[in-house]
């Protein structure tokens, strides 16, 4: 039987599969056994109440979907008083995703969600940043380092930095997050895109542009996981187009220690448990005793050159 446990820093997870923030809520517990997950990642919360973006917020595209939800939130108080007690009923470690428009906003929110029952904080630094003319913090190394360093000083909980794929050098950003004190990297968020409704000649989304997710982005994010894993020493959680156990195995071979499942859950509420079961079968069929042994086990040309020079 495969040992499905993995470690993300000081956190030990029963398996490497968890939801992507924004694609999961406590209601999913009515159709699947949440205790089977490696971790639970909350929908991103903000301090203030947020209505989100104008409708329509979701559009189907070939190979995936676009969304411009806009992080609707009932606010910090509602999360602490109403939502957190529900999550405490399940066993997997709880990772709280947070977002704020400023460095200080991220830091104060991190401090206030550092309460019993929260195992780690996921910093959604791929959201718009009003201190940088609307750019996401994670688009640049300097702004990434500034926000993660300030959050690191505000909490003792494990801190996961969720990066954006919409940057020219994600490896540089990953190194900045690591240097500032991040305990893990989530690679990555959605890719900025748009579509047009040819019946109305209007954008398909009320916000015009939105985040592209689903199987169509997997090759891009897989490449980014590989690039980050080559330079960073902290664990990586792959996120982008994971629909099957084979997808998860690819991400782990590229260097991820765990994966997040997002869009696939909208199509199949059992997607995460199927990925867990499939990974177990994948390892068993290849005589791999520990799923963690998949991490970074990719064989490629560079390995061959090193072996040749050593001989």
Short mmCIF file of C-alpha atoms in Angstrom, two decimals, residues 42-239:
data_model
loop_
_atom_site.label_atom_id
_atom_site.label_comp_id
_atom_site.label_asym_id
_atom_site.label_seq_id
_atom_site.Cartn_x
_atom_site.Cartn_y
_atom_site.Cartn_z
CA UNK A 42 -10.66 28.26 2.12
CA UNK A 43 -12.15 30.68 -0.34
CA UNK A 44 -10.11 33.89 -0.18
CA UNK A 45 -11.29 36.16 2.62
CA UNK A 46 -10.88 39.90 2.95
CA UNK A 47 -11.27 42.17 5.95
CA UNK A 48 -14.13 44.10 4.41
CA UNK A 49 -17.42 43.02 2.86
CA UNK A 50 -17.08 42.66 -0.90
CA UNK A 51 -19.82 42.18 -3.47
CA UNK A 52 -17.48 41.05 -6.23
CA UNK A 53 -17.50 42.04 -9.88
CA UNK A 54 -20.38 42.80 -12.21
CA UNK A 55 -22.25 39.96 -13.92
CA UNK A 56 -21.61 37.83 -15.88
CA UNK A 57 -18.70 36.49 -13.88
CA UNK A 58 -18.00 33.17 -15.60
CA UNK A 59 -17.62 32.19 -19.25
CA UNK A 60 -16.84 28.77 -20.72
CA UNK A 61 -14.01 28.68 -23.26
CA UNK A 62 -12.35 25.88 -25.19
CA UNK A 63 -10.40 23.72 -22.73
CA UNK A 64 -11.33 25.71 -19.65
CA UNK A 65 -13.19 28.67 -18.21
CA UNK A 66 -12.79 32.37 -17.59
CA UNK A 67 -13.85 33.91 -14.32
CA UNK A 68 -13.95 37.43 -12.96
CA UNK A 69 -15.59 36.74 -9.62
CA UNK A 70 -13.85 39.63 -7.88
CA UNK A 71 -13.34 37.90 -4.51
CA UNK A 72 -16.77 38.45 -2.96
CA UNK A 73 -16.39 38.16 0.80
CA UNK A 74 -18.53 38.36 3.92
CA UNK A 75 -15.58 39.81 5.77
CA UNK A 76 -13.18 38.75 8.50
CA UNK A 77 -15.65 38.80 11.39
CA UNK A 78 -18.07 36.48 9.61
CA UNK A 79 -15.26 34.07 8.78
CA UNK A 80 -13.98 33.90 12.36
CA UNK A 81 -17.42 33.67 13.97
CA UNK A 82 -19.40 31.57 11.48
CA UNK A 83 -17.20 29.80 8.93
CA UNK A 84 -14.15 28.75 10.95
CA UNK A 85 -16.17 26.68 13.47
CA UNK A 86 -17.57 24.64 10.54
CA UNK A 87 -14.11 23.85 9.20
CA UNK A 88 -12.89 22.79 12.64
CA UNK A 89 -15.24 19.79 12.41
CA UNK A 90 -13.04 18.16 9.74
CA UNK A 91 -9.63 16.62 10.24
CA UNK A 92 -7.39 17.95 7.45
CA UNK A 93 -5.20 21.00 8.16
CA UNK A 94 -7.01 24.24 7.39
CA UNK A 95 -5.22 26.72 5.13
CA UNK A 96 -6.82 30.18 5.11
CA UNK A 97 -6.47 32.18 1.90
CA UNK A 98 -6.37 35.93 2.45
CA UNK A 99 -6.28 39.02 0.26
CA UNK A 100 -5.77 42.72 0.90
CA UNK A 101 -5.06 45.78 -1.24
CA UNK A 102 -1.95 46.91 0.66
CA UNK A 103 1.12 45.49 2.40
CA UNK A 104 -0.13 46.58 5.81
CA UNK A 105 -3.57 45.18 5.03
CA UNK A 106 -2.06 41.77 4.31
CA UNK A 107 0.01 41.89 7.50
CA UNK A 108 -2.84 42.84 9.81
CA UNK A 109 -5.16 40.26 8.26
CA UNK A 110 -2.50 37.57 8.64
CA UNK A 111 -2.17 38.44 12.31
CA UNK A 112 -5.90 38.29 12.95
CA UNK A 113 -6.48 34.93 11.23
CA UNK A 114 -3.65 33.36 13.24
CA UNK A 115 -6.05 31.67 15.63
CA UNK A 116 -6.51 28.09 16.88
CA UNK A 117 -7.79 25.85 14.13
CA UNK A 118 -5.82 27.56 11.35
CA UNK A 119 -2.81 25.50 10.23
CA UNK A 120 -1.37 27.83 7.59
CA UNK A 121 -2.04 31.04 5.68
CA UNK A 122 -2.10 31.25 1.88
CA UNK A 123 -1.26 34.79 0.77
CA UNK A 124 -3.18 35.49 -2.42
CA UNK A 125 -0.64 38.01 -3.69
CA UNK A 126 -1.85 37.51 -7.23
CA UNK A 127 -4.74 39.91 -6.54
CA UNK A 128 -4.73 43.59 -7.66
CA UNK A 129 -2.48 45.82 -5.58
CA UNK A 130 -3.60 49.45 -5.28
CA UNK A 131 -0.14 50.48 -4.09
CA UNK A 132 1.30 49.48 -7.48
CA UNK A 133 -1.22 50.95 -9.94
CA UNK A 134 -3.44 47.90 -9.94
CA UNK A 135 -0.73 45.32 -10.57
CA UNK A 136 -0.64 42.11 -8.58
CA UNK A 137 2.02 41.97 -5.87
CA UNK A 138 3.40 38.75 -7.34
CA UNK A 139 4.05 40.27 -10.75
CA UNK A 140 7.33 41.67 -9.46
CA UNK A 141 10.01 40.37 -7.13
CA UNK A 142 10.31 43.61 -5.13
CA UNK A 143 6.62 43.91 -4.26
CA UNK A 144 6.45 40.17 -3.53
CA UNK A 145 9.32 40.41 -1.09
CA UNK A 146 7.83 43.48 0.61
CA UNK A 147 4.44 41.92 1.32
CA UNK A 148 5.73 38.48 2.34
CA UNK A 149 8.39 39.97 4.64
CA UNK A 150 5.78 42.10 6.39
CA UNK A 151 3.41 39.14 6.73
CA UNK A 152 6.22 36.96 8.07
CA UNK A 153 6.71 39.48 10.88
CA UNK A 154 2.98 39.43 11.64
CA UNK A 155 2.39 35.68 12.10
CA UNK A 156 4.17 32.55 13.26
CA UNK A 157 1.93 30.29 11.17
CA UNK A 158 3.30 28.65 8.01
CA UNK A 159 2.98 31.12 5.16
CA UNK A 160 2.27 30.00 1.59
CA UNK A 161 2.76 32.56 -1.19
CA UNK A 162 0.34 32.11 -4.10
CA UNK A 163 2.11 33.38 -7.20
CA UNK A 164 0.69 34.69 -10.45
CA UNK A 165 1.55 33.20 -13.84
CA UNK A 166 1.18 36.69 -15.33
CA UNK A 167 4.81 37.67 -14.85
CA UNK A 168 7.88 37.62 -17.03
CA UNK A 169 10.12 35.74 -14.57
CA UNK A 170 8.24 33.59 -12.08
CA UNK A 171 11.46 32.00 -10.81
CA UNK A 172 12.75 35.41 -9.73
CA UNK A 173 9.48 36.09 -7.91
CA UNK A 174 9.65 32.66 -6.25
CA UNK A 175 13.12 33.41 -4.92
CA UNK A 176 11.93 36.76 -3.58
CA UNK A 177 9.07 35.08 -1.70
CA UNK A 178 11.44 32.49 -0.27
CA UNK A 179 13.97 35.12 0.82
CA UNK A 180 11.20 37.08 2.57
CA UNK A 181 10.19 34.07 4.69
CA UNK A 182 7.54 32.12 2.75
CA UNK A 183 7.33 28.48 3.82
CA UNK A 184 5.86 27.26 0.52
CA UNK A 185 4.89 28.48 -2.93
CA UNK A 186 1.57 27.91 -4.67
CA UNK A 187 2.27 27.95 -8.41
CA UNK A 188 0.11 29.44 -9.75
CA UNK A 189 -3.12 31.40 -10.12
CA UNK A 190 -5.19 31.95 -13.27
CA UNK A 191 -3.87 33.42 -16.51
CA UNK A 192 -5.35 36.75 -17.55
CA UNK A 193 -7.55 36.41 -20.62
CA UNK A 194 -10.82 37.43 -22.25
CA UNK A 195 -13.47 36.26 -24.71
CA UNK A 196 -16.14 38.01 -26.78
CA UNK A 197 -19.79 37.10 -27.24
CA UNK A 198 -20.31 37.17 -31.01
CA UNK A 199 -24.07 37.51 -30.61
CA UNK A 200 -23.85 40.80 -28.75
CA UNK A 201 -20.34 41.96 -29.73
CA UNK A 202 -19.72 42.45 -26.01
CA UNK A 203 -17.11 40.92 -23.71
CA UNK A 204 -18.26 37.60 -22.28
CA UNK A 205 -17.42 38.85 -18.78
CA UNK A 206 -18.84 41.89 -17.06
CA UNK A 207 -15.30 42.78 -16.01
CA UNK A 208 -14.09 42.40 -19.65
CA UNK A 209 -11.00 40.41 -18.60
CA UNK A 210 -10.75 37.50 -16.20
CA UNK A 211 -8.72 34.52 -15.08
CA UNK A 212 -8.34 31.55 -17.40
CA UNK A 213 -8.28 28.15 -15.67
CA UNK A 214 -8.76 24.49 -16.51
CA UNK A 215 -6.87 21.91 -18.59
CA UNK A 216 -5.83 24.49 -21.21
CA UNK A 217 -3.40 26.21 -18.83
CA UNK A 218 -1.74 23.06 -17.47
CA UNK A 219 1.31 23.02 -19.81
CA UNK A 220 2.09 26.64 -18.94
CA UNK A 221 1.80 26.21 -15.18
CA UNK A 222 3.62 22.87 -15.30
CA UNK A 223 6.54 24.69 -16.91
CA UNK A 224 6.41 27.35 -14.20
CA UNK A 225 6.42 24.74 -11.43
CA UNK A 226 9.52 23.20 -13.02
CA UNK A 227 11.23 26.59 -13.24
CA UNK A 228 10.45 27.46 -9.62
CA UNK A 229 11.52 24.03 -8.35
CA UNK A 230 14.92 24.45 -9.99
CA UNK A 231 15.72 27.54 -7.90
CA UNK A 232 13.61 27.41 -4.72
CA UNK A 233 14.38 25.27 -1.69
CA UNK A 234 10.92 25.51 -0.14
CA UNK A 235 8.03 23.19 -1.12
CA UNK A 236 5.84 23.96 -4.13
CA UNK A 237 2.13 23.26 -4.50
CA UNK A 238 1.16 22.95 -8.17
CA UNK A 239 -2.11 24.58 -9.20
#
